[in-house]
Amino acid sequence: MDDAAKKHALRLIPYGMYVLTSRNAAGTEISSGTVNWVTQTSFAPPLVVVGVKGDSHLHANIKDSGVFAVNVLGKDQKDLAFTFFKPATVEGNTISGQPFEKAPNTGTALLTNLPAWWE
């Protein structure tokens, strides 16, 4: 396969940007991070697989609590991806300046300015 054909084939892979949020088991710490590898694995029950850096605080909280939320960035929100590359700062009901509410089922953070999420 020549380079142009490889480049074309790789550009056909769907690509998205997401902000993953979690909490520790006690619910006292919220963590977040930008991820770009999410895939559905099952409809019934609904399951997804997410790629998370193994030595991150986010990974530690997911492992501790067993819960996370995937917050979907809109096309015009790519700048927020960079915001969540750094460790999150939580102040009141904001994470790194972005408003959130607690998810009804898992208690993790749902970013209210983003177009979609699931927990």
Tab-separated table of N, CA and C in Angstrom:
chain	number	residue	atom	x	y	z
A	1	MET	N	0.861	-1.171	0.000
A	1	MET	CA	0.000	0.000	0.000
A	1	MET	C	0.906	1.231	0.000
A	2	ASP	N	0.632	2.156	-0.906
A	2	ASP	CA	1.462	3.354	-0.948
A	2	ASP	C	1.057	4.332	0.155
A	3	ASP	N	1.882	5.339	0.399
A	3	ASP	CA	1.662	6.277	1.500
A	3	ASP	C	0.336	7.028	1.384
A	4	ALA	N	-0.042	7.428	0.183
A	4	ALA	CA	-1.304	8.156	0.008
A	4	ALA	C	-2.498	7.270	0.363
A	5	ALA	N	-2.455	5.999	-0.044
A	5	ALA	CA	-3.542	5.072	0.270
A	5	ALA	C	-3.617	4.810	1.776
A	6	LYS	N	-2.458	4.672	2.428
A	6	LYS	CA	-2.435	4.487	3.890
A	6	LYS	C	-3.039	5.689	4.594
A	7	LYS	N	-2.631	6.878	4.165
A	7	LYS	CA	-3.140	8.107	4.780
A	7	LYS	C	-4.648	8.194	4.620
A	8	HIS	N	-5.144	7.867	3.421
A	8	HIS	CA	-6.588	7.893	3.175
A	8	HIS	C	-7.313	6.886	4.070
A	9	ALA	N	-6.795	5.680	4.161
A	9	ALA	CA	-7.421	4.647	4.986
A	9	ALA	C	-7.446	5.055	6.455
A	10	LEU	N	-6.359	5.608	6.949
A	10	LEU	CA	-6.310	6.021	8.355
A	10	LEU	C	-7.263	7.179	8.639
A	11	ARG	N	-7.491	8.035	7.672
A	11	ARG	CA	-8.426	9.157	7.869
A	11	ARG	C	-9.879	8.700	7.935
A	12	LEU	N	-10.167	7.465	7.546
A	12	LEU	CA	-11.522	6.919	7.618
A	12	LEU	C	-11.877	6.420	9.018
A	13	ILE	N	-10.891	6.327	9.901
A	13	ILE	CA	-11.160	5.891	11.271
A	13	ILE	C	-11.908	7.011	11.990
A	14	PRO	N	-13.067	6.717	12.585
A	14	PRO	CA	-13.792	7.741	13.341
A	14	PRO	C	-12.940	8.238	14.511
A	15	TYR	N	-13.019	9.517	14.769
A	15	TYR	CA	-12.181	10.120	15.799
A	15	TYR	C	-13.011	11.119	16.580
A	16	GLY	N	-12.935	11.042	17.874
A	16	GLY	CA	-13.655	11.991	18.709
A	16	GLY	C	-12.788	12.422	19.870
A	17	MET	N	-13.190	13.473	20.510
A	17	MET	CA	-12.519	13.956	21.717
A	17	MET	C	-13.551	13.938	22.836
A	18	TYR	N	-13.113	13.445	23.982
A	18	TYR	CA	-14.003	13.275	25.120
A	18	TYR	C	-13.290	13.733	26.378
A	19	VAL	N	-14.065	14.148	27.367
A	19	VAL	CA	-13.527	14.412	28.695
A	19	VAL	C	-14.103	13.334	29.601
A	20	LEU	N	-13.214	12.528	30.128
A	20	LEU	CA	-13.604	11.461	31.043
A	20	LEU	C	-13.545	12.019	32.458
A	21	THR	N	-14.561	11.759	33.258
A	21	THR	CA	-14.566	12.192	34.654
A	21	THR	C	-14.817	10.987	35.542
A	22	SER	N	-14.282	11.049	36.744
A	22	SER	CA	-14.507	9.995	37.720
A	22	SER	C	-14.411	10.602	39.111
A	23	ARG	N	-14.552	9.750	40.093
A	23	ARG	CA	-14.425	10.160	41.496
A	23	ARG	C	-13.801	9.004	42.254
A	24	ASN	N	-13.318	9.287	43.451
A	24	ASN	CA	-12.828	8.181	44.274
A	24	ASN	C	-14.013	7.487	44.933
A	25	ALA	N	-13.767	6.357	45.587
A	25	ALA	CA	-14.855	5.572	46.185
A	25	ALA	C	-15.613	6.358	47.245
A	26	ALA	N	-14.917	7.205	47.985
A	26	ALA	CA	-15.562	7.996	49.028
A	26	ALA	C	-16.367	9.165	48.465
A	27	GLY	N	-16.146	9.505	47.198
A	27	GLY	CA	-16.847	10.631	46.591
A	27	GLY	C	-16.265	11.977	46.960
A	28	THR	N	-15.067	11.988	47.517
A	28	THR	CA	-14.462	13.242	47.979
A	28	THR	C	-13.494	13.862	46.977
A	29	GLU	N	-13.107	13.126	45.943
A	29	GLU	CA	-12.191	13.638	44.922
A	29	GLU	C	-12.790	13.418	43.547
A	30	ILE	N	-12.709	14.432	42.711
A	30	ILE	CA	-13.130	14.330	41.318
A	30	ILE	C	-11.883	14.439	40.460
A	31	SER	N	-11.806	13.613	39.444
A	31	SER	CA	-10.702	13.710	38.499
A	31	SER	C	-11.262	13.737	37.088
A	32	SER	N	-10.456	14.243	36.157
A	32	SER	CA	-10.897	14.331	34.772
A	32	SER	C	-9.689	14.273	33.854
A	33	GLY	N	-9.948	14.012	32.592
A	33	GLY	CA	-8.889	13.996	31.602
A	33	GLY	C	-9.453	13.856	30.212
A	34	THR	N	-8.705	14.366	29.244
A	34	THR	CA	-9.082	14.241	27.846
A	34	THR	C	-8.692	12.855	27.348
A	35	VAL	N	-9.613	12.209	26.675
A	35	VAL	CA	-9.330	10.911	26.054
A	35	VAL	C	-9.834	10.956	24.608
A	36	ASN	N	-9.246	10.133	23.772
A	36	ASN	CA	-9.707	10.093	22.388
A	36	ASN	C	-9.929	8.666	21.896
A	37	TRP	N	-9.875	7.709	22.821
A	37	TRP	CA	-10.136	6.335	22.418
A	37	TRP	C	-11.295	5.786	23.246
A	38	VAL	N	-12.469	5.751	22.628
A	38	VAL	CA	-13.689	5.217	23.239
A	38	VAL	C	-14.367	4.367	22.164
A	39	THR	N	-14.793	3.181	22.537
A	39	THR	CA	-15.519	2.347	21.581
A	39	THR	C	-16.604	1.545	22.301
A	40	GLN	N	-17.682	1.328	21.610
A	40	GLN	CA	-18.781	0.532	22.150
A	40	GLN	C	-18.436	-0.943	22.008
A	41	THR	N	-18.730	-1.718	23.043
A	41	THR	CA	-18.466	-3.149	22.978
A	41	THR	C	-19.731	-3.991	23.050
A	42	SER	N	-20.846	-3.411	23.515
A	42	SER	CA	-22.080	-4.185	23.653
A	42	SER	C	-23.285	-3.256	23.717
A	43	PHE	N	-24.405	-3.725	23.146
A	43	PHE	CA	-25.673	-3.003	23.274
A	43	PHE	C	-26.422	-3.451	24.525
A	44	ALA	N	-26.415	-4.745	24.796
A	44	ALA	CA	-27.164	-5.286	25.929
A	44	ALA	C	-26.273	-6.240	26.722
A	45	PRO	N	-25.758	-5.807	27.836
A	45	PRO	CA	-25.912	-4.481	28.420
A	45	PRO	C	-25.051	-3.461	27.667
A	46	PRO	N	-25.406	-2.174	27.776
A	46	PRO	CA	-24.599	-1.167	27.095
A	46	PRO	C	-23.224	-1.038	27.759
A	47	LEU	N	-22.167	-1.316	26.989
A	47	LEU	CA	-20.802	-1.265	27.506
A	47	LEU	C	-19.903	-0.511	26.545
A	48	VAL	N	-18.937	0.222	27.116
A	48	VAL	CA	-17.908	0.891	26.324
A	48	VAL	C	-16.541	0.551	26.899
A	49	VAL	N	-15.529	0.696	26.068
A	49	VAL	CA	-14.143	0.568	26.485
A	49	VAL	C	-13.507	1.932	26.273
A	50	VAL	N	-12.698	2.361	27.239
A	50	VAL	CA	-12.056	3.656	27.183
A	50	VAL	C	-10.569	3.468	27.456
A	51	GLY	N	-9.733	4.150	26.674
A	51	GLY	CA	-8.292	4.111	26.914
A	51	GLY	C	-7.905	5.197	27.903
A	52	VAL	N	-7.345	4.802	29.061
A	52	VAL	CA	-6.946	5.741	30.112
A	52	VAL	C	-5.496	5.445	30.500
A	53	LYS	N	-4.701	6.462	30.623
A	53	LYS	CA	-3.302	6.294	31.000
A	53	LYS	C	-3.213	5.642	32.381
A	54	GLY	N	-2.483	4.537	32.468
A	54	GLY	CA	-2.443	3.711	33.665
A	54	GLY	C	-1.849	4.360	34.895
A	55	ASP	N	-1.002	5.363	34.729
A	55	ASP	CA	-0.392	6.003	35.900
A	55	ASP	C	-1.041	7.350	36.230
A	56	SER	N	-2.245	7.588	35.712
A	56	SER	CA	-2.927	8.868	35.958
A	56	SER	C	-3.814	8.808	37.199
A	57	HIS	N	-4.106	9.978	37.746
A	57	HIS	CA	-5.031	10.098	38.873
A	57	HIS	C	-6.425	9.638	38.454
A	58	LEU	N	-6.785	9.931	37.218
A	58	LEU	CA	-8.081	9.504	36.685
A	58	LEU	C	-8.197	7.980	36.717
A	59	HIS	N	-7.170	7.290	36.265
A	59	HIS	CA	-7.174	5.823	36.279
A	59	HIS	C	-7.311	5.301	37.709
A	60	ALA	N	-6.582	5.923	38.638
A	60	ALA	CA	-6.646	5.496	40.044
A	60	ALA	C	-8.056	5.651	40.597
A	61	ASN	N	-8.732	6.758	40.279
A	61	ASN	CA	-10.091	6.963	40.776
A	61	ASN	C	-11.077	5.986	40.137
A	62	ILE	N	-10.914	5.702	38.849
A	62	ILE	CA	-11.798	4.728	38.199
A	62	ILE	C	-11.610	3.356	38.832
A	63	LYS	N	-10.374	2.995	39.065
A	63	LYS	CA	-10.085	1.698	39.687
A	63	LYS	C	-10.660	1.629	41.104
A	64	ASP	N	-10.569	2.736	41.840
A	64	ASP	CA	-11.050	2.796	43.226
A	64	ASP	C	-12.580	2.740	43.290
A	65	SER	N	-13.260	3.527	42.446
A	65	SER	CA	-14.716	3.649	42.539
A	65	SER	C	-15.469	2.735	41.582
A	66	GLY	N	-14.841	2.389	40.456
A	66	GLY	CA	-15.519	1.581	39.451
A	66	GLY	C	-16.495	2.367	38.593
A	67	VAL	N	-16.449	3.707	38.650
A	67	VAL	CA	-17.386	4.530	37.877
A	67	VAL	C	-16.654	5.619	37.099
A	68	PHE	N	-17.271	6.007	35.987
A	68	PHE	CA	-16.777	7.145	35.218
A	68	PHE	C	-17.898	7.646	34.323
A	69	ALA	N	-17.717	8.846	33.800
A	69	ALA	CA	-18.634	9.403	32.805
A	69	ALA	C	-17.812	9.836	31.604
A	70	VAL	N	-18.388	9.644	30.429
A	70	VAL	CA	-17.782	10.109	29.183
A	70	VAL	C	-18.562	11.349	28.763
A	71	ASN	N	-17.877	12.491	28.706
A	71	ASN	CA	-18.467	13.760	28.301
A	71	ASN	C	-17.990	14.051	26.884
A	72	VAL	N	-18.911	14.222	25.945
A	72	VAL	CA	-18.581	14.355	24.526
A	72	VAL	C	-18.377	15.828	24.181
A	73	LEU	N	-17.197	16.134	23.629
A	73	LEU	CA	-16.921	17.493	23.176
A	73	LEU	C	-17.583	17.751	21.831
A	74	GLY	N	-18.161	18.942	21.665
A	74	GLY	CA	-18.726	19.337	20.383
A	74	GLY	C	-17.635	19.811	19.434
A	75	LYS	N	-17.967	19.953	18.156
A	75	LYS	CA	-16.994	20.381	17.152
A	75	LYS	C	-16.349	21.714	17.503
A	76	ASP	N	-17.124	22.611	18.088
A	76	ASP	CA	-16.608	23.942	18.421
A	76	ASP	C	-15.975	23.997	19.813
A	77	GLN	N	-15.757	22.865	20.453
A	77	GLN	CA	-15.226	22.828	21.817
A	77	GLN	C	-13.863	22.146	21.909
A	78	LYS	N	-13.150	22.051	20.808
A	78	LYS	CA	-11.853	21.374	20.815
A	78	LYS	C	-10.861	22.033	21.768
A	79	ASP	N	-11.005	23.340	21.993
A	79	ASP	CA	-10.108	24.027	22.925
A	79	ASP	C	-10.239	23.465	24.343
A	80	LEU	N	-11.404	22.935	24.687
A	80	LEU	CA	-11.584	22.349	26.016
A	80	LEU	C	-10.762	21.083	26.200
A	81	ALA	N	-10.451	20.409	25.106
A	81	ALA	CA	-9.607	19.215	25.202
A	81	ALA	C	-8.283	19.579	25.859
A	82	PHE	N	-7.725	20.720	25.497
A	82	PHE	CA	-6.447	21.151	26.066
A	82	PHE	C	-6.583	21.501	27.547
A	83	THR	N	-7.737	22.019	27.937
A	83	THR	CA	-7.994	22.347	29.343
A	83	THR	C	-7.855	21.107	30.211
A	84	PHE	N	-8.313	19.968	29.725
A	84	PHE	CA	-8.334	18.750	30.526
A	84	PHE	C	-7.117	17.851	30.301
A	85	PHE	N	-6.108	18.356	29.559
A	85	PHE	CA	-4.823	17.661	29.469
A	85	PHE	C	-4.054	17.813	30.777
A	86	LYS	N	-4.352	18.893	31.505
A	86	LYS	CA	-3.672	19.190	32.770
A	86	LYS	C	-4.506	18.661	33.936
A	87	PRO	N	-3.880	18.486	35.106
A	87	PRO	CA	-4.670	18.083	36.278
A	87	PRO	C	-5.817	19.070	36.533
A	88	ALA	N	-6.963	18.537	36.871
A	88	ALA	CA	-8.157	19.354	37.083
A	88	ALA	C	-8.096	20.101	38.404
A	89	THR	N	-8.689	21.280	38.386
A	89	THR	CA	-8.893	22.031	39.623
A	89	THR	C	-10.403	22.105	39.850
A	90	VAL	N	-10.824	21.673	41.012
A	90	VAL	CA	-12.247	21.669	41.339
A	90	VAL	C	-12.514	22.801	42.315
A	91	GLU	N	-13.425	23.689	41.930
A	91	GLU	CA	-13.851	24.795	42.786
A	91	GLU	C	-15.366	24.866	42.739
A	92	GLY	N	-16.005	24.548	43.851
A	92	GLY	CA	-17.465	24.543	43.883
A	92	GLY	C	-18.014	23.552	42.880
A	93	ASN	N	-18.848	24.050	41.962
A	93	ASN	CA	-19.437	23.195	40.931
A	93	ASN	C	-18.775	23.398	39.578
A	94	THR	N	-17.455	23.650	39.578
A	94	THR	CA	-16.716	23.739	38.327
A	94	THR	C	-15.470	22.857	38.393
A	95	ILE	N	-15.106	22.328	37.243
A	95	ILE	CA	-13.854	21.601	37.080
A	95	ILE	C	-13.059	22.374	36.041
A	96	SER	N	-11.900	22.870	36.437
A	96	SER	CA	-11.065	23.664	35.532
A	96	SER	C	-11.887	24.742	34.829
A	97	GLY	N	-12.789	25.366	35.592
A	97	GLY	CA	-13.605	26.460	35.089
A	97	GLY	C	-14.869	26.047	34.359
A	98	GLN	N	-15.108	24.760	34.181
A	98	GLN	CA	-16.285	24.283	33.457
A	98	GLN	C	-17.346	23.782	34.433
A	99	PRO	N	-18.594	24.260	34.299
A	99	PRO	CA	-19.647	23.837	35.228
A	99	PRO	C	-19.971	22.350	35.084
A	100	PHE	N	-20.287	21.731	36.218
A	100	PHE	CA	-20.687	20.325	36.198
A	100	PHE	C	-21.784	20.093	37.217
A	101	GLU	N	-22.469	18.963	37.042
A	101	GLU	CA	-23.416	18.485	38.046
A	101	GLU	C	-23.098	17.023	38.305
A	102	LYS	N	-23.517	16.538	39.451
A	102	LYS	CA	-23.251	15.138	39.783
A	102	LYS	C	-24.193	14.224	39.004
A	103	ALA	N	-23.629	13.163	38.447
A	103	ALA	CA	-24.415	12.189	37.689
A	103	ALA	C	-25.375	11.462	38.620
A	104	PRO	N	-26.616	11.238	38.186
A	104	PRO	CA	-27.609	10.627	39.058
A	104	PRO	C	-27.298	9.195	39.480
A	105	ASN	N	-26.637	8.422	38.641
A	105	ASN	CA	-26.392	7.012	38.953
A	105	ASN	C	-25.048	6.753	39.616
A	106	THR	N	-24.022	7.504	39.208
A	106	THR	CA	-22.664	7.205	39.677
A	106	THR	C	-22.077	8.280	40.578
A	107	GLY	N	-22.660	9.474	40.570
A	107	GLY	CA	-22.134	10.562	41.388
A	107	GLY	C	-20.881	11.212	40.834
A	108	THR	N	-20.454	10.823	39.633
A	108	THR	CA	-19.302	11.484	39.030
A	108	THR	C	-19.764	12.747	38.317
A	109	ALA	N	-18.847	13.489	37.740
A	109	ALA	CA	-19.155	14.803	37.176
A	109	ALA	C	-19.635	14.715	35.731
A	110	LEU	N	-20.717	15.441	35.450
A	110	LEU	CA	-21.217	15.609	34.089
A	110	LEU	C	-21.019	17.071	33.714
A	111	LEU	N	-20.263	17.325	32.670
A	111	LEU	CA	-19.982	18.688	32.245
A	111	LEU	C	-21.198	19.239	31.504
A	112	THR	N	-21.839	20.232	32.090
A	112	THR	CA	-23.140	20.696	31.593
A	112	THR	C	-23.058	21.534	30.321
A	113	ASN	N	-21.888	22.034	29.934
A	113	ASN	CA	-21.750	22.815	28.710
A	113	ASN	C	-21.424	21.964	27.485
A	114	LEU	N	-21.358	20.650	27.647
A	114	LEU	CA	-21.047	19.770	26.537
A	114	LEU	C	-22.339	19.165	25.994
A	115	PRO	N	-22.357	18.790	24.712
A	115	PRO	CA	-23.617	18.370	24.080
A	115	PRO	C	-24.158	17.004	24.524
A	116	ALA	N	-23.295	16.127	25.022
A	116	ALA	CA	-23.774	14.794	25.402
A	116	ALA	C	-22.830	14.175	26.417
A	117	TRP	N	-23.353	13.202	27.124
A	117	TRP	CA	-22.555	12.447	28.106
A	117	TRP	C	-23.247	11.130	28.377
A	118	TRP	N	-22.521	10.216	28.933
A	118	TRP	CA	-23.115	9.003	29.506
A	118	TRP	C	-22.248	8.556	30.656
A	119	GLU	N	-22.859	7.882	31.616
A	119	GLU	CA	-22.121	7.439	32.816
A	119	GLU	C	-22.120	5.935	32.908
